[in-house]
């Protein structure tokens, strides 16, 4: 569109909203928008409603979420009028349902069928979209919504010679409406994802000969199909609203038990019992939730994976075929597991054969069949069950041109970028329902679709009420959301698989994790929050004026947020409301419940001489042959709490990651012994460890002093003293979220005064117990006030949501100003506690690895003696 065209653009839109697609999403959106008084046109490439369920008519096609849940819930009347016949309804029944919905709400009159939307151009002057269709029609609209589906564009055949085959060719995703008679035919099926696995048992019933070409075996569990599950029906009958609400606030969009049983620590009989129950349930979210940690912990995941493999071996008669059907190249659940009806047993039929393409790849498709590296096979029919260009295929398949002539395809060339998985910068008044960056394909899509439709409709209603005509996300909001989506994925095992979730199935497609894995519940909360904060992260404009509440909706690491939520729900009393002995007892009790940290080579307890008696230490030795560098470690706890054991998981982690001996030393605590007792003990420990490094298994002059929180304060204090007193030689100092000053008036103190475990009142409590106010400015209490020149290289770690953040940053800056080499590691999205919560705050592992990398580099540098 030229500038002139733009200037001459239509005065107003022909309709308020154009919607593309008439599947679950388009139908419900039309219904809601119309009810709110918006004018709507829907375009649909198919000749009827149904979307997925219009196109995917292959034998055996069914849903894999129980139909009690994979259904609209927006209207109780509709629910009363429709009864699903089975636990997992077949494609014809789901299609009939969607047709019933279209009729019931008289939706067809606003849908134009057999019409593809080919392009949509944003007219920035008129503030509207101009939509072009395959029939030559052009429609202008204020808002353009793509309800085009995540799995609606079949992947193009990418096998050498495919067009040459002269026999019958079918795609599961475009199965002929009149059906296909395979009786007596020699049939090849290429692909063993959900579509292949559902169709193969039925194709085998008809075909004279069936050959399945499998590139990657998939995890599949029996659906145990039958009547709709009695327990779910009973819950729905008892309280439909409560059930639907539970679905909306569940992780996957289906009410499900959330377990805290860890695969790695559960006894064998518990593991087995939980797995068998999930296997019998025949439900995706049951098998994906056998253990709380199976999605994040490889060892736990392997327990489930191996139990599934055992089942496959027990079903399939031929051991070689069974082994070929056992998935081993990806973690369970990182590709969507399949639900089947007799899939594995199908391979026991004499006329069914599996070709393992990992062993004998397809070399070419010929006029008459398929050649592999070792044989030629002749077929009458080839069925491709080869999947979809998922999540983005349908979106970038349309020529969507936003502001400044940039197309969506261009903007997303390196991967999708969205705010809330719905909107994207540069494309005002544009929404992609169940878009990348939303839970979509990881969830019960019916629930996710309803949530998106409701959010979009509510948003348009809000805009109208405010007199606003355009809405567009801001770059910081979008960047923040992309970061959050990536942070969620990074904790899970999902990105390790070559799955369509990662774009890995389509050659050349950007490899990122496309959906949002943080959960339907958390996602809904984020969307609700954006609306409740008057469209945080969006710029709104129109006759009603302009507004922009810029910001990022989720800044905490997702697992940190979960931990904080869990703690908030426990309603624990604040530590500072307790006496020190009570607080210590409480800490000890909570420490007893945490994961122990990784295995190390050896753990040795000992004592060293302190100024007022012996100081206990615990030494962690790596499993590798020594000698090793030595890390002298001081625990946190505000000089009041803790001992040489209290940061044990962190010490173990440090030992394993750095391959160093870690010596965690206790020191005297306040209020029993106040300042400077702790600093005096830490100094004694440094001298002793420095002098006994070789006996401890250390390499001479490879000593680093490390500490967390108050321990970080002691690190700074003793390294300054070692410099003053000419030894011991300290190669480096690691200050983890340290206390460096006593003012307690920094920006971070105010911003993070409450809600992130270490609170401002707690920090004041610590200081009050430790040190008299008039002595808090001494450099052995507030090392930021000390002389910093000539100190050993430092690694200073600060956490974003920590009252101590700014004093940590100040210390790093002051060291740098004093020409001390400093590396500052800023733990984005983390709190004061994050790094110590080994195997709980999993995202902390990345930060600890970054620290370890720097420490290892420090150990490799020649010592400055
Ligand atoms: P779709 O149903 O895909 O509808 C999109 C429509 O947009 C299509 O009809 C398409 O023709 C149309 N369209 C696309 N581009 C254009 C264009 N440019 N112009 C005009 N029209 C266009 N999810 C679950 O949660 N549970 C399940 O059990 C489940 N089973 C599935 C089984 C199969 C075989 C497949 C393929 C997917 C399954 N899914 C399942 C995912 C399923 O896609 C969604 O549940 C849901 O049906 C998607 O609805 P939708 O309206 O968003 O998209
Ligand atoms: P898919 O999961 O992507 O599976 C495609 C299969 O084809 C894979 O086995 C793939 O092997 C194989 N393949 C692709 N290209 C190939 C090639 N060139 N040579 C050999 N093999 C090739 O697709 P899908 O089965 O259609 O399922 C997609 C998604 O739709 C599902 O994950 C699910 O979300 C949804 N779905 C659900 C149901 C249900 O049960 N309700 C049914 C169907 C679909 P590789 O793995 O090696 O790439």
CSV table of C-alpha atoms and ligand atoms in Angstrom, one decimal, residues 19-27 43-46 48-58 61-66 70 88 94 98 112 114-119 134 144 146-153 172-174 194-195 198 252 284 336 388 394-395 397-398 433-434 440-447 449, ligand 1:
chain,number,residue,atom,x,y,z
A,19,UNK,CA,-11.8,-13.3,12.3
A,20,UNK,CA,-10.0,-16.0,10.3
A,21,UNK,CA,-10.9,-19.5,11.0
A,22,UNK,CA,-14.1,-21.3,12.1
A,23,UNK,CA,-12.8,-24.0,14.5
A,24,UNK,CA,-13.4,-24.0,18.2
A,25,UNK,CA,-11.7,-20.6,18.5
A,26,UNK,CA,-13.3,-18.7,15.6
A,27,UNK,CA,-16.8,-20.0,16.5
A,43,UNK,CA,-13.5,-16.3,6.8
A,44,UNK,CA,-12.9,-20.0,6.7
A,45,UNK,CA,-10.9,-21.9,4.0
A,46,UNK,CA,-13.0,-25.0,4.6
A,48,UNK,CA,-17.9,-25.9,6.9
A,49,UNK,CA,-17.1,-25.2,10.5
A,50,UNK,CA,-14.9,-27.5,12.7
A,51,UNK,CA,-11.3,-26.6,11.9
A,52,UNK,CA,-9.2,-29.4,13.1
A,53,UNK,CA,-12.2,-31.7,13.2
A,54,UNK,CA,-13.3,-30.7,9.7
A,55,UNK,CA,-9.9,-31.6,8.2
A,56,UNK,CA,-8.6,-34.6,10.2
A,57,UNK,CA,-10.9,-37.4,9.2
A,58,UNK,CA,-8.5,-40.3,9.2
A,61,UNK,CA,-9.1,-39.8,14.8
A,62,UNK,CA,-10.2,-38.8,18.3
A,63,UNK,CA,-9.4,-36.3,20.9
A,64,UNK,CA,-6.7,-37.1,23.5
A,65,UNK,CA,-8.2,-35.0,26.3
A,66,UNK,CA,-11.4,-36.5,27.8
A,70,UNK,CA,-12.4,-31.0,25.7
A,88,UNK,CA,-12.5,-39.8,23.9
A,94,UNK,CA,-16.6,-33.7,17.7
A,98,UNK,CA,-19.1,-28.0,16.5
A,112,UNK,CA,-17.8,-17.0,4.6
A,114,UNK,CA,-14.4,-21.8,1.1
A,115,UNK,CA,-12.5,-18.5,1.4
A,116,UNK,CA,-8.9,-18.2,2.4
A,117,UNK,CA,-7.6,-15.0,3.8
A,118,UNK,CA,-4.5,-14.2,1.8
A,119,UNK,CA,-3.3,-10.9,3.2
A,134,UNK,CA,-8.9,-15.7,-2.1
A,144,UNK,CA,-8.0,-8.5,12.8
A,146,UNK,CA,-6.4,-14.9,13.5
A,147,UNK,CA,-8.1,-18.0,14.9
A,148,UNK,CA,-6.2,-20.0,12.4
A,149,UNK,CA,-5.2,-22.9,14.6
A,150,UNK,CA,-1.9,-24.3,15.9
A,151,UNK,CA,-2.1,-27.5,13.9
A,152,UNK,CA,-3.9,-26.5,10.7
A,153,UNK,CA,-1.1,-26.3,8.1
A,172,UNK,CA,-4.1,-37.9,7.7
A,173,UNK,CA,-4.6,-34.1,8.0
A,174,UNK,CA,-6.5,-33.9,4.7
A,194,UNK,CA,-0.4,-39.0,17.4
A,195,UNK,CA,-2.1,-39.2,13.9
A,198,UNK,CA,-4.3,-43.4,16.1
A,252,UNK,CA,-3.1,-28.1,31.9
A,284,UNK,CA,-2.3,-37.5,29.3
A,336,UNK,CA,3.5,-34.9,23.0
A,388,UNK,CA,2.1,-29.9,10.8
A,394,UNK,CA,-1.0,-20.6,9.6
A,395,UNK,CA,0.0,-17.2,10.9
A,397,UNK,CA,1.3,-18.3,5.9
A,398,UNK,CA,-0.9,-15.2,5.5
A,433,UNK,CA,-5.6,-16.8,19.3
A,434,UNK,CA,-3.6,-19.6,21.0
A,440,UNK,CA,-2.2,-23.6,23.6
A,441,UNK,CA,-0.9,-26.9,22.5
A,442,UNK,CA,0.4,-27.9,25.9
A,443,UNK,CA,-3.0,-27.6,27.4
A,444,UNK,CA,-6.6,-28.7,26.9
A,445,UNK,CA,-7.1,-26.3,24.0
A,446,UNK,CA,-10.8,-25.9,24.7
A,447,UNK,CA,-10.0,-24.2,28.0
A,449,UNK,CA,-9.3,-21.1,23.5
B,1,LIG,P1,-8.5,-25.0,14.1
B,1,LIG,O1,-9.4,-26.0,14.6
B,1,LIG,O2,-7.2,-25.5,13.5
B,1,LIG,O3,-9.2,-24.1,13.1
B,1,LIG,C1,-8.5,-23.1,12.4
B,1,LIG,C2,-9.3,-22.9,11.1
B,1,LIG,O4,-8.7,-21.8,10.4
B,1,LIG,C3,-9.2,-24.1,10.1
B,1,LIG,O5,-10.5,-24.5,9.8
B,1,LIG,C4,-8.5,-23.5,8.9
B,1,LIG,O6,-9.1,-24.0,7.7
B,1,LIG,C5,-8.8,-22.0,9.1
B,1,LIG,N1,-7.8,-21.2,8.4
B,1,LIG,C6,-6.4,-21.2,8.7
B,1,LIG,N2,-5.8,-20.3,7.9
B,1,LIG,C7,-6.8,-19.7,7.2
B,1,LIG,C8,-6.8,-18.7,6.2
B,1,LIG,N3,-5.6,-18.1,5.9
B,1,LIG,N4,-7.9,-18.3,5.7
B,1,LIG,C9,-9.1,-18.9,6.0
B,1,LIG,N5,-9.1,-19.9,6.9
B,1,LIG,C10,-8.0,-20.3,7.5
B,1,LIG,N6,-6.3,-30.3,21.2
B,1,LIG,C11,-6.8,-30.7,22.5
B,1,LIG,O7,-6.7,-29.9,23.4
B,1,LIG,N7,-7.3,-31.9,22.7
B,1,LIG,C12,-7.3,-32.8,21.7
B,1,LIG,O8,-7.7,-33.9,22.0
B,1,LIG,C13,-6.8,-32.5,20.4
B,1,LIG,N8,-6.8,-33.4,19.4
B,1,LIG,C14,-6.3,-33.1,18.2
B,1,LIG,C15,-6.3,-34.0,17.2
B,1,LIG,C16,-5.8,-33.7,16.0
B,1,LIG,C17,-5.9,-34.7,14.9
B,1,LIG,C18,-5.2,-32.4,15.8
B,1,LIG,C19,-4.6,-32.1,14.5
B,1,LIG,C20,-5.2,-31.5,16.8
B,1,LIG,C21,-5.8,-31.8,18.0
B,1,LIG,N9,-5.8,-30.9,19.0
B,1,LIG,C22,-6.3,-31.2,20.2
B,1,LIG,C23,-5.5,-29.5,18.8
B,1,LIG,C24,-6.6,-28.8,18.1
B,1,LIG,O9,-6.1,-28.2,16.9
B,1,LIG,C25,-7.3,-27.8,19.0
B,1,LIG,O10,-7.8,-28.5,20.1
B,1,LIG,C26,-8.5,-27.1,18.4
B,1,LIG,O11,-9.3,-27.8,17.6
B,1,LIG,C27,-8.0,-25.9,17.6
B,1,LIG,O12,-9.1,-25.0,17.3
B,1,LIG,P2,-8.8,-23.7,16.6
B,1,LIG,O13,-10.1,-23.1,16.3
B,1,LIG,O14,-7.9,-22.8,17.3
B,1,LIG,O15,-8.0,-24.1,15.3
